[in-house]
Amino acid sequence: MRLDRERCQGHGRCYVLASGVFESDDDGRGMVIAETVPLVYQESARLGSDNCPEDAITVIDD
Amino acid sequence: MATNADDTGPKSENGFDMGDPELNRHPQPGYRMLRDSGPVVRVAGVIPSRASADAHLVGRHADVVTVLRNPDVFSSRFDAVHIGQVRPLIPLQIDPPDHAKYRKLLDPLFAPRRIALLEDRTRALVSDLVEAVADDSGCNFHAAVSEPLPSTVFLELLGLPVSRAAEFIALKDGIIRPSAPTPEERSSMVDDAGARIYAVLQEVLDERLETRQEDFISDFLDAEVDGERLTPEEVIDICYLFFLAGLDTVTASLDCMMARLALHPAERRRLADDPSVIPHAVEEMLRWETPVTAVVRVTTQDTELSGCPIAADEVVSVMLGSANTDERAWDEAASVDIDRRVNKHLAFGGGVHRCLGSHLARMELRVVLEEWHSRIPEYRVPEGVELDYSPSLRQIADLPLVW
Ligand code: HEM
Ligand code: SF4
């Protein structure tokens, strides 16, 4: 999973809705906790990505 | 193709009809007509203060996103809106790259971590306001809660005397809804109110230059961006914007939400029965109601949107409410689902100017809905009352609720 820090504008939707996968930095921008998302969190990761108004989060399946 | 709107009647500065109370009450069908008429709809002659007086309304989600994400073409510079300012408001009217330096300073102050520290104080304030009316059988929600709450939270935060709240509210109303018959008189009212806001801020700033306190104005005076201090003028230009951005918007959102819930008992009950729904309901009502209906940009060059040409130096009204209800972008765009889980609405704007106060606003909205419904779960709008919403910033000055 990737979070594009250039696109992120700190709406905070990702880390509020999926706190197991994303966290906030001091400015309120999103960060991914781990690039490879554990299976139990995959749905959360997608929820965060689907709710990002800046389309900054990409979930890549392998 | 750009379409010319040929309907007559009063228009707001962003070109959307403001004479029709029904449109202000239920703007969604109007947004739909806008989207269906084309990606860019030109409304002639609505901004008399400009050489090119037309507004270009952009209503489809994809185009709205394009405008918000391309500040180099769609600029937020000084002349995009007239709200009594004599210098560009910071950071609203600053374009990149300078914009980023101010946001670097301001973002941490408004980040969720900092805002969380204000929640207890906010809850106590809300609880007092709700308690004050709970034993009555009704109130005007606007006057009882939506107006006093954000002003108090905000004045405390900024370090302005809360005892002067009424005066500050009157000043920002003088700017946002000047009540005078002619455009010239309205414009001079706005300038007068603006001058008085500058004077009040200067007064407080002078005090803080002498003695710092625990407040934002003091923080700003000591803050550094790229090793440089803010000038007193910059501090004032930031605070001036806060005045206009932080008070009315939360008030309008609270009005819209409580009106919605009062008129839709099933949604109200669901939320009163299960407060864990409140955060999702807040997002969905922000989407559907979009209390701040539009933002404004000016083109820096000849450009186009979805094939529609727009010349340089033209005003573009970015219709957030329309983007938020665009069936091209949303599943079930026209139905309100307070449990909606995928909701990337643009009620706080988007791109670099994403609302700085969004985390503060979300906290205030959630806390009000929580406290109100735990104390007054059953309420309604009295029989036969039609609510009137103000245009652009959708407040309901008279919002009677009974229980
Ligand atoms: C529900 C309440 C609110 C709504 C709907 C709202 C909406 C918006 C919108 C749509 C913008 C984007 C403007 C643009 O792109 O031109 C914005 C910007 C801004 N808002 Fe809010 N706002 C709210 C509350 C607040 C609060 C409480 C503050 C407190 C300080 C605030 C401060 C700001 C500032 C400073 C900007 C300019 C950001 C920039 O240009 O970088 N807002 N707001
Ligand atoms: S939701 Fe998107 S814009 Fe918001 S913090 Fe997360 S990544 Fe950034």
Coordinates of C-alpha atoms and ligand atoms in Angstrom, one line a residue:
Chain A
M1 CA 0.0 0.0 0.0
R2 CA 1.2 3.5 -0.8
L3 CA 0.3 6.9 0.5
D4 CA 1.4 9.7 -1.8
R5 CA 2.6 12.4 0.6
E6 CA 2.6 14.9 -2.2
R7 CA -1.1 14.4 -2.8
C8 CA -2.1 14.1 0.8
Q9 CA -3.7 17.3 2.2
G10 CA -4.4 16.1 5.7
H11 CA -8.1 15.5 5.5
G12 CA -7.6 12.8 8.1
R13 CA -10.2 10.4 6.8
C14 CA -7.8 7.5 6.5
Y15 CA -6.4 7.4 10.0
V16 CA -9.8 8.1 11.6
L17 CA -11.5 5.3 9.8
A18 CA -8.7 2.8 9.7
S19 CA -6.5 3.5 12.7
G20 CA -4.9 0.1 12.5
V21 CA -3.4 0.9 9.1
F22 CA -2.8 4.6 9.1
E23 CA -1.6 7.2 11.6
S24 CA -1.3 10.9 11.6
D25 CA 1.9 12.9 11.8
D26 CA 2.1 16.2 13.8
D27 CA 0.7 18.2 10.9
G28 CA -2.3 15.9 10.6
R29 CA -1.2 14.2 7.4
G30 CA -1.6 10.5 6.9
M31 CA 1.2 7.9 7.2
V32 CA 1.0 4.2 6.6
I33 CA 2.0 2.1 9.6
A34 CA 3.3 -0.7 7.5
E35 CA 3.6 -0.8 3.7
T36 CA 2.6 -4.4 3.6
V37 CA -0.8 -4.7 5.2
P38 CA -1.6 -7.8 7.4
L39 CA -4.5 -9.8 6.1
V40 CA -6.8 -8.8 9.0
Y41 CA -6.4 -5.2 8.1
Q42 CA -6.9 -5.4 4.4
E43 CA -10.5 -4.3 4.5
S44 CA -9.5 -1.3 6.7
A45 CA -6.8 -0.4 4.2
R46 CA -9.3 -0.3 1.4
L47 CA -11.8 1.7 3.5
G48 CA -9.1 4.3 4.1
S49 CA -8.1 4.5 0.5
D50 CA -11.8 4.7 -0.7
N51 CA -12.4 7.6 1.6
C52 CA -9.4 9.7 0.7
P53 CA -10.7 12.9 -1.0
E54 CA -7.3 13.5 -2.6
D55 CA -7.0 9.9 -4.0
A56 CA -3.6 9.7 -2.3
I57 CA -3.8 6.1 -1.2
T58 CA -3.2 3.2 -3.5
V59 CA -3.7 -0.4 -2.4
I60 CA -1.8 -2.8 -4.6
D61 CA -2.8 -6.5 -4.5
D62 CA -0.2 -9.1 -5.1
Chain B
M1 CA -19.6 23.6 -24.4
A2 CA -20.0 26.5 -22.1
T3 CA -23.6 27.3 -21.7
N4 CA -25.1 30.7 -21.0
A5 CA -27.6 30.9 -18.3
D6 CA -30.2 33.3 -19.4
D7 CA -32.6 33.2 -16.5
T8 CA -32.9 36.6 -14.7
G9 CA -33.3 37.4 -11.0
P10 CA -30.8 38.1 -8.3
K11 CA -27.7 36.0 -8.3
S12 CA -25.2 35.5 -5.5
E13 CA -21.6 36.4 -6.2
N14 CA -20.9 32.9 -7.2
G15 CA -23.7 33.2 -9.8
F16 CA -26.1 30.7 -8.2
D17 CA -29.7 32.1 -7.9
M18 CA -30.2 33.5 -4.4
G19 CA -33.7 34.9 -4.7
D20 CA -35.5 31.6 -4.5
P21 CA -36.0 30.3 -0.9
E22 CA -36.8 26.9 -2.2
L23 CA -33.5 26.7 -4.0
N24 CA -31.6 27.7 -0.9
R25 CA -33.7 25.2 1.1
H26 CA -33.1 22.3 -1.4
P27 CA -30.3 23.2 -3.7
Q28 CA -29.6 19.6 -4.8
P29 CA -32.1 19.6 -7.8
G30 CA -30.6 22.9 -8.9
Y31 CA -27.1 21.5 -8.7
R32 CA -28.3 18.6 -10.9
M33 CA -29.6 21.0 -13.5
L34 CA -26.3 22.8 -13.4
R35 CA -24.3 19.6 -14.0
D36 CA -26.7 18.5 -16.7
S37 CA -26.3 21.8 -18.6
G38 CA -22.6 21.3 -19.1
P39 CA -19.2 21.1 -17.4
V40 CA -18.9 24.9 -17.3
V41 CA -22.0 27.2 -17.1
R42 CA -21.4 30.9 -17.6
V43 CA -23.5 33.4 -15.7
A44 CA -23.2 36.9 -17.1
G45 CA -22.6 40.1 -15.2
V46 CA -22.8 38.9 -11.6
I47 CA -19.6 40.4 -10.4
P48 CA -19.9 44.1 -11.2
S49 CA -16.7 44.9 -9.4
R50 CA -14.6 43.1 -12.0
A51 CA -13.7 44.0 -15.6
S52 CA -14.9 40.6 -16.6
A53 CA -18.1 40.4 -14.6
D54 CA -19.1 36.8 -15.5
A55 CA -18.9 33.8 -13.2
H56 CA -18.1 30.3 -14.5
L57 CA -19.9 27.7 -12.5
V58 CA -18.3 24.3 -12.4
G59 CA -20.5 21.6 -11.0
R60 CA -19.3 18.1 -11.9
H61 CA -17.2 16.3 -9.4
A62 CA -14.3 15.4 -11.8
D63 CA -14.0 19.1 -12.9
V64 CA -14.3 20.4 -9.4
V65 CA -11.4 18.1 -8.4
T66 CA -9.3 19.3 -11.4
V67 CA -9.8 22.9 -10.4
L68 CA -9.0 22.3 -6.7
R69 CA -5.9 20.3 -7.5
N70 CA -4.4 22.8 -10.0
P71 CA -3.8 26.0 -8.1
D72 CA -1.3 27.2 -10.7
V73 CA -4.1 27.6 -13.3
F74 CA -7.0 28.2 -10.9
S75 CA -5.6 30.8 -8.4
S76 CA -7.0 31.8 -5.1
R77 CA -5.4 35.2 -5.3
F78 CA -6.6 38.4 -3.6
D79 CA -9.3 39.5 -6.0
A80 CA -11.2 36.2 -6.1
V81 CA -13.5 37.3 -3.2
H82 CA -14.2 40.6 -1.6
I83 CA -14.6 40.3 2.2
G84 CA -13.4 43.7 3.4
Q85 CA -9.8 42.8 3.3
V86 CA -7.1 45.3 2.4
R87 CA -4.3 42.6 2.0
P88 CA -4.5 39.0 0.9
L89 CA -5.9 36.8 3.6
I90 CA -3.5 34.1 4.9
P91 CA -3.5 31.3 3.8
L92 CA -6.7 31.5 1.8
Q93 CA -5.6 34.0 -0.8
I94 CA -2.0 32.9 -1.1
D95 CA -1.0 30.6 -3.9
P96 CA 1.8 28.0 -3.9
P97 CA 4.7 28.1 -3.2
D98 CA 4.3 30.7 -0.5
H99 CA 1.1 29.0 0.7
A100 CA 3.0 26.0 2.0
K101 CA 5.1 28.0 4.4
Y102 CA 2.0 29.3 6.2
R103 CA 0.4 25.9 6.3
K104 CA 3.5 24.4 7.7
L105 CA 3.1 26.7 10.6
L106 CA -0.6 26.4 11.0
D107 CA -1.3 22.7 10.3
P108 CA 0.2 21.4 13.6
L109 CA -2.0 23.9 15.6
F110 CA -5.1 22.5 13.9
A111 CA -4.1 18.8 13.6
P112 CA -6.3 16.2 15.2
R113 CA -3.9 15.7 18.1
R114 CA -4.1 19.3 19.1
I115 CA -7.8 19.5 18.6
A116 CA -8.4 16.5 20.8
L117 CA -7.1 18.6 23.7
L118 CA -10.0 21.0 23.2
E119 CA -12.7 18.3 23.4
D120 CA -13.4 18.4 27.1
R121 CA -13.7 22.1 27.2
T122 CA -16.0 22.1 24.2
R123 CA -18.2 19.4 25.7
A124 CA -18.6 21.5 28.9
L125 CA -19.6 24.5 26.8
V126 CA -22.1 22.5 24.8
S127 CA -23.5 20.9 27.9
D128 CA -24.2 24.3 29.4
L129 CA -25.9 25.5 26.3
V130 CA -28.1 22.4 26.1
E131 CA -28.8 22.4 29.8
A132 CA -30.0 26.0 29.5
V133 CA -32.9 25.0 27.2
A134 CA -33.5 21.4 28.1
D135 CA -36.2 22.1 30.6
D136 CA -38.1 24.4 28.3
S137 CA -40.3 22.9 25.6
G138 CA -38.5 24.4 22.6
C139 CA -35.9 26.9 21.4
N140 CA -34.4 28.6 18.4
F141 CA -31.5 26.2 17.9
H142 CA -29.5 28.8 15.9
A143 CA -29.6 31.3 18.7
A144 CA -29.3 28.8 21.5
V145 CA -26.5 26.6 20.2
S146 CA -25.2 27.1 16.7
E147 CA -24.2 30.7 17.0
P148 CA -22.8 30.9 20.6
L149 CA -20.8 27.6 20.5
P150 CA -18.3 28.1 17.6
S151 CA -17.8 31.8 18.6
T152 CA -16.9 30.9 22.2
V153 CA -14.6 28.0 21.2
F154 CA -12.9 30.1 18.6
L155 CA -12.5 33.3 20.6
E156 CA -11.0 31.4 23.5
L157 CA -8.6 29.6 21.1
L158 CA -7.5 32.8 19.4
G159 CA -7.2 34.7 22.7
L160 CA -9.9 37.3 22.0
P161 CA -12.1 38.4 24.9
V162 CA -15.2 36.2 24.9
S163 CA -17.1 39.0 26.7
R164 CA -17.1 40.8 23.4
A165 CA -18.5 37.9 21.4
A166 CA -21.7 39.7 20.4
E167 CA -19.7 42.6 18.9
F168 CA -17.5 40.1 16.9
I169 CA -20.5 38.3 15.7
A170 CA -22.0 41.5 14.5
L171 CA -18.8 42.5 12.7
K172 CA -18.5 39.2 10.8
D173 CA -22.2 39.3 9.9
G174 CA -21.5 42.8 8.5
I175 CA -19.1 41.2 6.1
I176 CA -20.8 38.0 5.2
R177 CA -24.4 39.3 5.0
P178 CA -24.3 43.0 4.8
S179 CA -27.9 44.3 4.9
A180 CA -28.2 47.3 2.7
P181 CA -30.3 47.9 -0.4
T182 CA -27.7 48.7 -3.0
P183 CA -24.4 46.9 -4.0
E184 CA -22.5 50.1 -3.3
E185 CA -23.9 50.5 0.2
R186 CA -23.3 46.8 0.9
S187 CA -19.7 47.1 -0.3
S188 CA -19.0 50.1 1.9
M189 CA -20.6 48.2 4.9
V190 CA -18.3 45.3 4.3
D191 CA -15.3 47.7 4.2
D192 CA -16.4 49.4 7.4
A193 CA -16.8 46.1 9.2
G194 CA -13.4 45.0 7.8
A195 CA -11.7 48.1 9.1
R196 CA -13.2 47.5 12.6
I197 CA -12.0 43.9 12.6
Y198 CA -8.5 45.1 11.7
A199 CA -8.7 47.6 14.5
V200 CA -9.8 45.0 17.1
L201 CA -7.1 42.6 16.1
Q202 CA -4.4 45.4 16.1
E203 CA -5.5 46.2 19.7
V204 CA -5.1 42.6 20.9
L205 CA -1.9 42.2 19.0
D206 CA -0.4 45.2 20.7
E207 CA -1.3 43.7 24.1
R208 CA 0.3 40.4 23.2
L209 CA 3.4 42.1 21.9
E210 CA 3.8 43.4 25.5
T211 CA 2.8 40.3 27.3
R212 CA 2.3 36.8 25.8
Q213 CA -0.6 34.6 26.9
E214 CA -1.6 31.0 26.3
D215 CA -3.3 31.6 23.0
F216 CA -2.9 31.4 19.2
I217 CA -2.1 35.0 18.7
S218 CA 0.9 34.6 21.1
D219 CA 1.9 31.4 19.4
F220 CA 1.9 33.1 16.0
L221 CA 4.1 35.9 17.3
D222 CA 6.8 33.5 18.3
A223 CA 6.4 31.1 15.4
E224 CA 9.0 30.9 12.7
V225 CA 8.6 29.8 9.1
D226 CA 11.8 28.8 7.5
G227 CA 13.8 30.6 10.2
E228 CA 11.8 33.8 9.9
R229 CA 9.2 35.3 12.3
L230 CA 5.8 36.3 11.1
T231 CA 5.4 40.0 10.8
P232 CA 2.6 41.6 12.9
E233 CA 0.7 42.2 9.6
E234 CA 0.9 38.6 8.7
V235 CA -0.5 37.6 12.1
I236 CA -3.4 40.0 11.6
D237 CA -4.0 38.6 8.1
I238 CA -4.2 35.1 9.5
C239 CA -6.6 36.1 12.3
Y240 CA -8.8 38.2 10.1
L241 CA -9.4 35.1 8.0
F242 CA -10.1 32.9 11.0
F243 CA -12.8 35.3 12.0
L244 CA -14.6 34.8 8.8
A245 CA -13.8 31.1 8.3
G246 CA -14.2 29.8 11.8
L247 CA -17.5 31.2 13.0
D248 CA -20.2 31.1 10.3
T249 CA -19.2 27.8 8.8
V250 CA -19.7 25.8 11.9
T251 CA -22.9 27.7 12.7
A252 CA -24.3 26.9 9.2
S253 CA -23.3 23.3 9.5
L254 CA -25.0 22.9 12.8
D255 CA -28.1 24.6 11.5
C256 CA -28.3 22.4 8.5
M257 CA -27.7 19.2 10.5
M258 CA -30.2 19.8 13.2
A259 CA -32.8 20.9 10.7
R260 CA -32.2 17.8 8.7
L261 CA -32.6 15.5 11.8
A262 CA -35.6 17.4 13.0
L263 CA -37.3 16.8 9.7
H264 CA -36.2 13.2 9.3
P265 CA -37.3 11.3 12.4
A266 CA -35.9 7.9 11.3
E267 CA -32.4 9.3 10.9
R268 CA -32.8 11.2 14.2
R269 CA -33.8 8.1 16.1
R270 CA -31.1 6.0 14.6
L271 CA -28.5 8.5 15.7
A272 CA -30.0 9.1 19.2
D273 CA -30.2 5.3 19.8
D274 CA -26.7 4.6 18.7
P275 CA -24.3 7.5 19.1
S276 CA -21.5 5.6 17.4
V277 CA -23.3 6.5 14.1
I278 CA -22.7 10.2 14.7
P279 CA -19.3 10.5 13.1
H280 CA -20.6 8.9 9.9
A281 CA -23.8 10.9 10.0
V282 CA -21.7 14.1 10.3
E283 CA -19.8 13.2 7.1
E284 CA -23.0 12.3 5.3
M285 CA -24.8 15.5 6.3
L286 CA -21.7 17.5 5.3
R287 CA -21.9 15.8 1.9
W288 CA -25.6 16.3 1.3
E289 CA -26.1 19.7 2.8
T290 CA -22.6 21.1 1.9
P291 CA -23.1 24.2 4.1
V292 CA -20.3 26.1 2.4
T293 CA -21.7 25.7 -1.1
A294 CA -18.9 27.0 -3.2
V295 CA -15.3 28.3 -3.3
V296 CA -13.9 30.8 -5.9
R297 CA -10.9 30.8 -8.1
V298 CA -9.5 33.1 -10.8
T299 CA -7.8 31.7 -14.0
T300 CA -4.2 32.6 -14.5
Q301 CA -4.2 31.6 -18.2
D302 CA -6.5 30.5 -21.0
T303 CA -7.6 27.0 -20.1
E304 CA -10.3 24.4 -20.5
L305 CA -12.3 22.0 -18.4
S306 CA -13.8 18.9 -20.0
G307 CA -13.5 20.7 -23.4
C308 CA -15.0 24.0 -22.3
P309 CA -12.7 26.9 -22.8
I310 CA -12.3 29.5 -20.0
A311 CA -10.2 32.6 -20.8
A312 CA -7.5 34.0 -18.5
D313 CA -8.6 36.2 -15.6
E314 CA -12.1 34.8 -15.3
V315 CA -13.8 33.9 -12.1
V316 CA -14.6 30.3 -11.5
S317 CA -17.2 29.2 -8.9
V318 CA -16.4 25.8 -7.7
M319 CA -19.7 24.3 -6.7
L320 CA -18.7 21.9 -3.9
G321 CA -22.4 21.1 -3.1
S322 CA -22.9 20.0 -6.7
A323 CA -19.7 17.8 -6.7
N324 CA -20.9 16.2 -3.5
T325 CA -24.2 15.1 -5.1
D326 CA -22.9 14.3 -8.5
E327 CA -24.4 11.0 -9.7
R328 CA -21.4 10.6 -12.0
A329 CA -19.1 10.2 -8.9
W330 CA -21.3 8.7 -6.1
D331 CA -23.3 5.6 -5.6
E332 CA -26.8 6.5 -4.7
A333 CA -25.8 10.2 -4.9
A334 CA -29.3 11.4 -4.2
S335 CA -30.1 9.4 -1.1
V336 CA -29.0 10.3 2.3
D337 CA -27.5 7.4 4.2
I338 CA -26.2 8.3 7.6
D339 CA -24.3 5.0 7.7
R340 CA -22.5 5.7 4.4
R341 CA -19.0 4.3 4.8
V342 CA -17.3 5.5 1.6
N343 CA -17.6 9.2 1.6
K344 CA -14.9 11.4 0.2
H345 CA -16.9 14.5 0.1
L346 CA -15.5 17.9 -0.6
A347 CA -17.4 19.9 2.0
F348 CA -14.1 21.2 3.4
G349 CA -12.7 21.8 -0.1
G350 CA -9.7 19.9 -1.4
G351 CA -6.2 20.4 -2.7
V352 CA -3.8 22.7 -0.9
H353 CA -6.5 24.9 0.5
R354 CA -8.3 22.1 2.3
C355 CA -10.0 23.6 5.3
L356 CA -7.5 24.2 8.0
G357 CA -10.2 24.0 10.6
S358 CA -11.8 20.8 9.4
H359 CA -10.6 18.7 12.4
L360 CA -11.8 21.4 14.8
A361 CA -15.1 21.7 13.0
R362 CA -15.7 17.9 13.0
M363 CA -15.0 17.7 16.7
E364 CA -17.5 20.5 17.4
L365 CA -20.2 19.0 15.2
R366 CA -19.8 15.6 16.8
V367 CA -19.8 16.8 20.3
V368 CA -22.9 18.9 19.8
L369 CA -24.8 16.0 18.2
E370 CA -23.7 13.7 21.1
E371 CA -24.6 16.1 23.9
W372 CA -27.9 17.3 22.4
H373 CA -29.2 13.8 21.7
S374 CA -28.2 12.4 25.0
R375 CA -30.3 15.2 26.6
I376 CA -33.0 15.9 24.1
P377 CA -33.5 12.9 21.8
E378 CA -37.0 13.8 20.7
Y379 CA -37.6 17.1 18.9
R380 CA -39.2 18.5 15.7
V381 CA -39.8 21.6 13.7
P382 CA -43.2 23.0 14.6
E383 CA -46.1 22.2 12.2
G384 CA -46.4 24.6 9.3
V385 CA -43.0 26.2 9.7
E386 CA -40.9 26.5 6.5
L387 CA -37.2 27.0 7.2
D388 CA -35.3 29.7 5.4
Y389 CA -31.7 29.0 4.5
S390 CA -29.3 31.9 3.6
P391 CA -27.6 31.5 0.3
S392 CA -23.9 30.4 -0.2
L393 CA -23.3 29.9 3.5
R394 CA -26.4 28.0 4.5
Q395 CA -27.4 29.3 7.9
I396 CA -31.0 29.1 9.2
A397 CA -31.3 32.2 11.4
D398 CA -34.7 31.1 12.7
L399 CA -34.6 27.4 13.5
P400 CA -37.4 26.7 15.9
L401 CA -37.3 23.2 17.5
V402 CA -40.0 21.9 19.9
W403 CA -40.0 18.9 22.2
Ligands
HEM1 C1 -18.0 22.8 9.2 C2 -17.3 23.9 9.2 C3 -16.4 24.3 8.1 C4 -16.6 24.2 6.7 C5 -17.7 23.5 6.0 C6 -15.4 24.8 6.1 C7 -15.2 24.9 4.8 C8 -14.1 25.3 4.2 C9 -13.8 25.3 2.8 C10 -14.7 24.7 1.7 C11 -12.5 25.8 2.6 C12 -11.8 25.9 1.3 C13 -11.7 27.3 0.7 C14 -11.1 27.3 -0.7 O1 -10.7 26.3 -1.2 O2 -11.1 28.4 -1.3 C15 -12.0 26.2 3.9 C16 -10.8 26.8 4.1 C17 -10.4 27.3 5.3 N1 -11.0 27.1 6.5 FE1 -12.8 26.2 6.8 N2 -14.6 25.3 7.1 C18 -15.2 25.0 8.3 C19 -14.7 25.4 9.6 C20 -13.5 26.1 9.8 C21 -13.0 26.4 11.1 C22 -13.7 26.1 12.4 C23 -11.9 27.1 10.9 C24 -11.0 27.7 12.0 C25 -10.0 28.4 12.0 C26 -11.6 27.2 9.5 C27 -10.6 27.8 8.8 C28 -10.3 27.7 7.5 C29 -9.1 28.3 6.9 C30 -8.0 29.1 7.6 C31 -9.2 28.0 5.5 C32 -8.2 28.4 4.4 C33 -7.2 27.3 4.2 C34 -6.2 27.6 3.1 O3 -6.4 28.4 2.3 O4 -5.1 27.0 3.1 N3 -12.7 26.5 8.8 N4 -13.0 25.9 4.8
SF4_2 S1 -7.4 10.7 3.8 FE1 -6.0 11.1 2.2 S2 -5.6 13.3 2.3 FE2 -6.5 12.6 4.2 S3 -4.8 12.2 5.6 FE3 -5.4 10.3 4.6 S4 -4.1 10.3 2.8 FE4 -4.0 12.3 3.5

